[in-house]
PDB file of C-alpha atoms in Angstrom:
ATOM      1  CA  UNK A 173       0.000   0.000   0.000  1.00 51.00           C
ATOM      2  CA  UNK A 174       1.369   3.167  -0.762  1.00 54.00           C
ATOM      3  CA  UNK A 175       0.779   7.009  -0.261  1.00 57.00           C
ATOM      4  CA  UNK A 176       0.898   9.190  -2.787  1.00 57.00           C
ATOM      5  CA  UNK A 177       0.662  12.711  -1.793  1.00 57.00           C
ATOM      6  CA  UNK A 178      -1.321  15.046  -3.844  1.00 56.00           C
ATOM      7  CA  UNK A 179       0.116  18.421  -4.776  1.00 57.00           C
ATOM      8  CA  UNK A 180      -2.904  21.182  -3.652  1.00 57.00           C
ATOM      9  CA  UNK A 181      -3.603  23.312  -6.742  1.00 58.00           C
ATOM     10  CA  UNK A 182      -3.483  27.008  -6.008  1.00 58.00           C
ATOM     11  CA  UNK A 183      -6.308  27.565  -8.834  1.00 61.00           C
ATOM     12  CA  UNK A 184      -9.084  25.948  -6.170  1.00 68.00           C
ATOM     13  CA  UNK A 185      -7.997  28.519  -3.460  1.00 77.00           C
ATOM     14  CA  UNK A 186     -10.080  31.969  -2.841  1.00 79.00           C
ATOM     15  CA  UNK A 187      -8.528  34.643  -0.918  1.00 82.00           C
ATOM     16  CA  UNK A 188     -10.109  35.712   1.549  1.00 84.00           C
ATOM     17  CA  UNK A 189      -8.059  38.363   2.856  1.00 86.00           C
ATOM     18  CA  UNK A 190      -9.801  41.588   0.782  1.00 86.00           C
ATOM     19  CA  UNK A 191     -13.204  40.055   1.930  1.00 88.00           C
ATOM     20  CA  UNK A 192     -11.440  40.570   5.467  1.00 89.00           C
ATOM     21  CA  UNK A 193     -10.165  43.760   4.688  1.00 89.00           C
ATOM     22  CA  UNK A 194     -14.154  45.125   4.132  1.00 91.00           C
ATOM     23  CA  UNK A 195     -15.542  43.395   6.852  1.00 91.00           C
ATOM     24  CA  UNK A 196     -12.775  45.791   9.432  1.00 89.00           C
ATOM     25  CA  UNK A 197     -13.596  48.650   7.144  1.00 90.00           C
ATOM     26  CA  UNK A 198     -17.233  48.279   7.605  1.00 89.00           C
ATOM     27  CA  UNK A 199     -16.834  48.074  11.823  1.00 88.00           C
ATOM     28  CA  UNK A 200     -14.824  50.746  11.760  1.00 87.00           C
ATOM     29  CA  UNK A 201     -17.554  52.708   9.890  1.00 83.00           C
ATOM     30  CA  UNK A 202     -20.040  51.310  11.862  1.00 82.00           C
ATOM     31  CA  UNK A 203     -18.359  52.645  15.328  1.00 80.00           C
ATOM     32  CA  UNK A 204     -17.267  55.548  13.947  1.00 80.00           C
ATOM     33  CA  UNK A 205     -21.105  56.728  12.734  1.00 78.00           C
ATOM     34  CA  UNK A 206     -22.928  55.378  15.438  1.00 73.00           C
ATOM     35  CA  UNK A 207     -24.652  57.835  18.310  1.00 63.00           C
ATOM     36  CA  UNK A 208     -24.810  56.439  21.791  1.00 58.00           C
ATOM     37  CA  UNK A 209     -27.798  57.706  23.857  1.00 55.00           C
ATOM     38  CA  UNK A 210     -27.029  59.018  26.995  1.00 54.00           C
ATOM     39  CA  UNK A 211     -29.461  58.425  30.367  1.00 55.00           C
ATOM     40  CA  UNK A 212     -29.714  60.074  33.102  1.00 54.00           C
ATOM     41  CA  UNK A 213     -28.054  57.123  35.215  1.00 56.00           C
ATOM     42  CA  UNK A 214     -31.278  56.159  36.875  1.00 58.00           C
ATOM     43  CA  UNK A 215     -34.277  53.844  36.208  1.00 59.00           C
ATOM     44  CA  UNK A 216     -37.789  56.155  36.728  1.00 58.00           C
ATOM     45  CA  UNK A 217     -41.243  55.179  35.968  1.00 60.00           C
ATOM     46  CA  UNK A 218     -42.157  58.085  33.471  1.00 57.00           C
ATOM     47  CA  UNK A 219     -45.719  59.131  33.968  1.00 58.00           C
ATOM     48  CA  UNK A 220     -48.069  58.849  30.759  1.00 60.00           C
ATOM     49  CA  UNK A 221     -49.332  61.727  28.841  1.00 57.00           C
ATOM     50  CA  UNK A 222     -51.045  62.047  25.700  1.00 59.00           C
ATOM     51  CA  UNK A 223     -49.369  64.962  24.086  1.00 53.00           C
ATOM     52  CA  UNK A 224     -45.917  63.402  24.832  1.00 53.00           C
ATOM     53  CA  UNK A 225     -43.362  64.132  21.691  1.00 54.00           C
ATOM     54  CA  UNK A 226     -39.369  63.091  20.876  1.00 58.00           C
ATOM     55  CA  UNK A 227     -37.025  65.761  21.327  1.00 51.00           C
ATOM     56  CA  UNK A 228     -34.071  66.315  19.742  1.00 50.00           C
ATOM     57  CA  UNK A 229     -30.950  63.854  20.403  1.00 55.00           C
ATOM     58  CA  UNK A 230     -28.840  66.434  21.878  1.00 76.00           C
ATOM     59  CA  UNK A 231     -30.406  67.101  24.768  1.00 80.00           C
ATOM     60  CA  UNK A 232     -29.238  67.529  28.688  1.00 84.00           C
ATOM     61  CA  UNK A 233     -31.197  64.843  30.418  1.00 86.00           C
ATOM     62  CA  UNK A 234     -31.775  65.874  34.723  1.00 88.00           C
ATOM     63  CA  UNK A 235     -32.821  62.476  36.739  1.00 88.00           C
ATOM     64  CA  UNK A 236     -34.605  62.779  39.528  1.00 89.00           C
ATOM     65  CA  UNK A 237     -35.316  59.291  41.384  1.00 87.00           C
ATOM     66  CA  UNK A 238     -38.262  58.625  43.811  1.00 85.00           C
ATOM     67  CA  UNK A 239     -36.400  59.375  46.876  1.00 89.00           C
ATOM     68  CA  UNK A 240     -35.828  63.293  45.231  1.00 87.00           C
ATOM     69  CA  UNK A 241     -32.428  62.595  44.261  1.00 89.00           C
ATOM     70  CA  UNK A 242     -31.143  64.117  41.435  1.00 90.00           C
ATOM     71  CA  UNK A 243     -29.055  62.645  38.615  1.00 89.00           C
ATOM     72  CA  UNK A 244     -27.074  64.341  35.405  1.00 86.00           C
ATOM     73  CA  UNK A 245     -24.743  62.533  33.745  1.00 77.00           C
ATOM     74  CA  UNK A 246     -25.050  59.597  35.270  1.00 78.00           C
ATOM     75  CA  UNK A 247     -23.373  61.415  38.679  1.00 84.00           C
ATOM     76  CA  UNK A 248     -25.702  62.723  41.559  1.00 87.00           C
ATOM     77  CA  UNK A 249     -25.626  65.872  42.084  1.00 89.00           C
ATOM     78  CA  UNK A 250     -27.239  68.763  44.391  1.00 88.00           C
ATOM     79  CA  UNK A 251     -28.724  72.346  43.538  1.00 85.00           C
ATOM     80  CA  UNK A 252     -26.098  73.824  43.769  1.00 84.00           C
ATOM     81  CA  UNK A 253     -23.561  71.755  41.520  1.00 88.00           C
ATOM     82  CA  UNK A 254     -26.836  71.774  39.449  1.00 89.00           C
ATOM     83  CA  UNK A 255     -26.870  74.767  38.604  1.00 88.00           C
ATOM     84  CA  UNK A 256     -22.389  74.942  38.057  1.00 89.00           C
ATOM     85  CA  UNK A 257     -23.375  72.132  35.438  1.00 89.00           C
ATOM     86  CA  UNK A 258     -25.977  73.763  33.656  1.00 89.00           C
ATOM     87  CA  UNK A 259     -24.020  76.833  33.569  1.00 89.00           C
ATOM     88  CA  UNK A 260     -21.291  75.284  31.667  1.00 89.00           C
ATOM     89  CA  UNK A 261     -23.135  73.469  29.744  1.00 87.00           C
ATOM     90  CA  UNK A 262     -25.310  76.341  28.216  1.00 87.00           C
ATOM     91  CA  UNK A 263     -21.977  78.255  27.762  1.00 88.00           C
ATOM     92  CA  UNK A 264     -21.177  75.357  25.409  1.00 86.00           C
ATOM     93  CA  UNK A 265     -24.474  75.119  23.592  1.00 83.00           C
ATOM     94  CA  UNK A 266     -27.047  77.753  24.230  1.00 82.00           C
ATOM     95  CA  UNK A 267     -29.458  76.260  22.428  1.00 84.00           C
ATOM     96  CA  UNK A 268     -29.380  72.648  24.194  1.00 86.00           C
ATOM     97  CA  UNK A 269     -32.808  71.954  25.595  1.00 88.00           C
ATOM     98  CA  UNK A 270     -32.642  70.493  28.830  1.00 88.00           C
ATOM     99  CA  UNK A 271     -35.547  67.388  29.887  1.00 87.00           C
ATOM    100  CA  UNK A 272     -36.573  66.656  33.550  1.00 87.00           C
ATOM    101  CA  UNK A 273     -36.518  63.086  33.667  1.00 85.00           C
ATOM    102  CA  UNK A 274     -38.627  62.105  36.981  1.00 85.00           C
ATOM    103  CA  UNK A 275     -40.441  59.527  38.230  1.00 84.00           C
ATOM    104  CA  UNK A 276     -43.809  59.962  38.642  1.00 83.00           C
ATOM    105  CA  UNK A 277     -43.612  59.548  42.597  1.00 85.00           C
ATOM    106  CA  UNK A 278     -41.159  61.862  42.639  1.00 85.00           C
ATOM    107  CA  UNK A 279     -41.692  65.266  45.046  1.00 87.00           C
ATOM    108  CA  UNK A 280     -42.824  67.812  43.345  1.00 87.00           C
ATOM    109  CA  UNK A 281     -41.075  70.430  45.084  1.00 90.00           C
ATOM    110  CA  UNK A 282     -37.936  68.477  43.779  1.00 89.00           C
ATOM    111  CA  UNK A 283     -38.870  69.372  40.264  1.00 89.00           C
ATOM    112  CA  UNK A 284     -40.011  73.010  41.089  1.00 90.00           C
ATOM    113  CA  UNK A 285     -36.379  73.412  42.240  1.00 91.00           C
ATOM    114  CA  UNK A 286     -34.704  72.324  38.966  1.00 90.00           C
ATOM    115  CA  UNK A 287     -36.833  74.044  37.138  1.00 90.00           C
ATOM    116  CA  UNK A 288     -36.274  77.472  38.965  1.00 91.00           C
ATOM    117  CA  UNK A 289     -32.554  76.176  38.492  1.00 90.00           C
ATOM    118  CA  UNK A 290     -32.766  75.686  34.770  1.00 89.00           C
ATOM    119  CA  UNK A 291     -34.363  79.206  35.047  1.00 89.00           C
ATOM    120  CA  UNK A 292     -31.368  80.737  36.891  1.00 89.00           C
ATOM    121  CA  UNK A 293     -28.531  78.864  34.519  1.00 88.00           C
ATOM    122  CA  UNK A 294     -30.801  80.700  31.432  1.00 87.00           C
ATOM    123  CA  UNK A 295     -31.785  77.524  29.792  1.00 87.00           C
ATOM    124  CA  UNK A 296     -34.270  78.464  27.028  1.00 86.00           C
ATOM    125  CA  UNK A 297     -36.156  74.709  26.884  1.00 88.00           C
ATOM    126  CA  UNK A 298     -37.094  73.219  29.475  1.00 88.00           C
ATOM    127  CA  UNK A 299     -39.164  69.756  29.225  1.00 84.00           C
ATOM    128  CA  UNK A 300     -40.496  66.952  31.570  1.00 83.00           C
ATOM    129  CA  UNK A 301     -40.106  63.410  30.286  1.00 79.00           C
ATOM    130  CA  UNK A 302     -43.560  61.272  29.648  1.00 73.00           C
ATOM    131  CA  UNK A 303     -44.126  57.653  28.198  1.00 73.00           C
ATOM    132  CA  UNK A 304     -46.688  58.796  25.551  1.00 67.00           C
ATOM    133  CA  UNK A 305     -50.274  56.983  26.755  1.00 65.00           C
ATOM    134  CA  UNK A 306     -50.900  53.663  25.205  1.00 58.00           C
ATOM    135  CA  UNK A 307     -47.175  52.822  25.575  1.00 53.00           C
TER     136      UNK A 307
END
């Protein structure tokens, strides 16, 4: 019995290294073109409300948790840093509108406070965040 070793014919072979080649390019366009929402660092139960809209992507988005504390940027924060934060941030961008997101068993007079914050920083738009009823 003997072996006879075949010779492998380089006509059968397919390259796949351009094939390669676009499937990096692709991910790197991919990452590169791809917006990552930002939260407010906190889970809330949104209230409902029927003449709930989307805003625009670009937005600052204010937590505010059941307990009354408040959230931006996923960091808790107090009035007073509140207010540093918006301030900066509307230096930036004085256009940015800036969303309350709070739950709905969240103080009220919590709220009333940002908002007279967001007053004092001279943020333009102000909104409160609502799951849109039927949702």
């Amino acid at each position: 019995m003997s072996f006879i070793r075949k010779r492998s014919n380089d006509a059968g072979k397919i390259d796949v290294s351009p094939m390669l080649d676009m499937v990096f390019i692709l991910l790197i366009f991919f990452i590169v073109t791809s917006t990552f929402t930002r939260e407010t660092g906190v889970d809330v139960t949104k209230p409902k409300a029927s003449s709930a809209k989307e805003l625009a992507k670009e937005s600052i988005l204010i937590g505010v948790t059941r307990q009354g504390t408040i959230h931006i940027n996923e960091t808790q924060v107090n009035l007073s840093t509140l207010n540093t934060v918006l301030r900066q941030m509307m230096a930036e961008a004085p256009d940015r509108p800036v969303i309350i997101v709070s739950d709905r068993d969240a103080p009220n007079g919590v709220v009333v406070d940002i908002l007279d914050e967001c007053n004092l920083a001279k943020v333009r738009k102000v909104s409160i965040s609502a799951n849109k009823e039927g949702e």
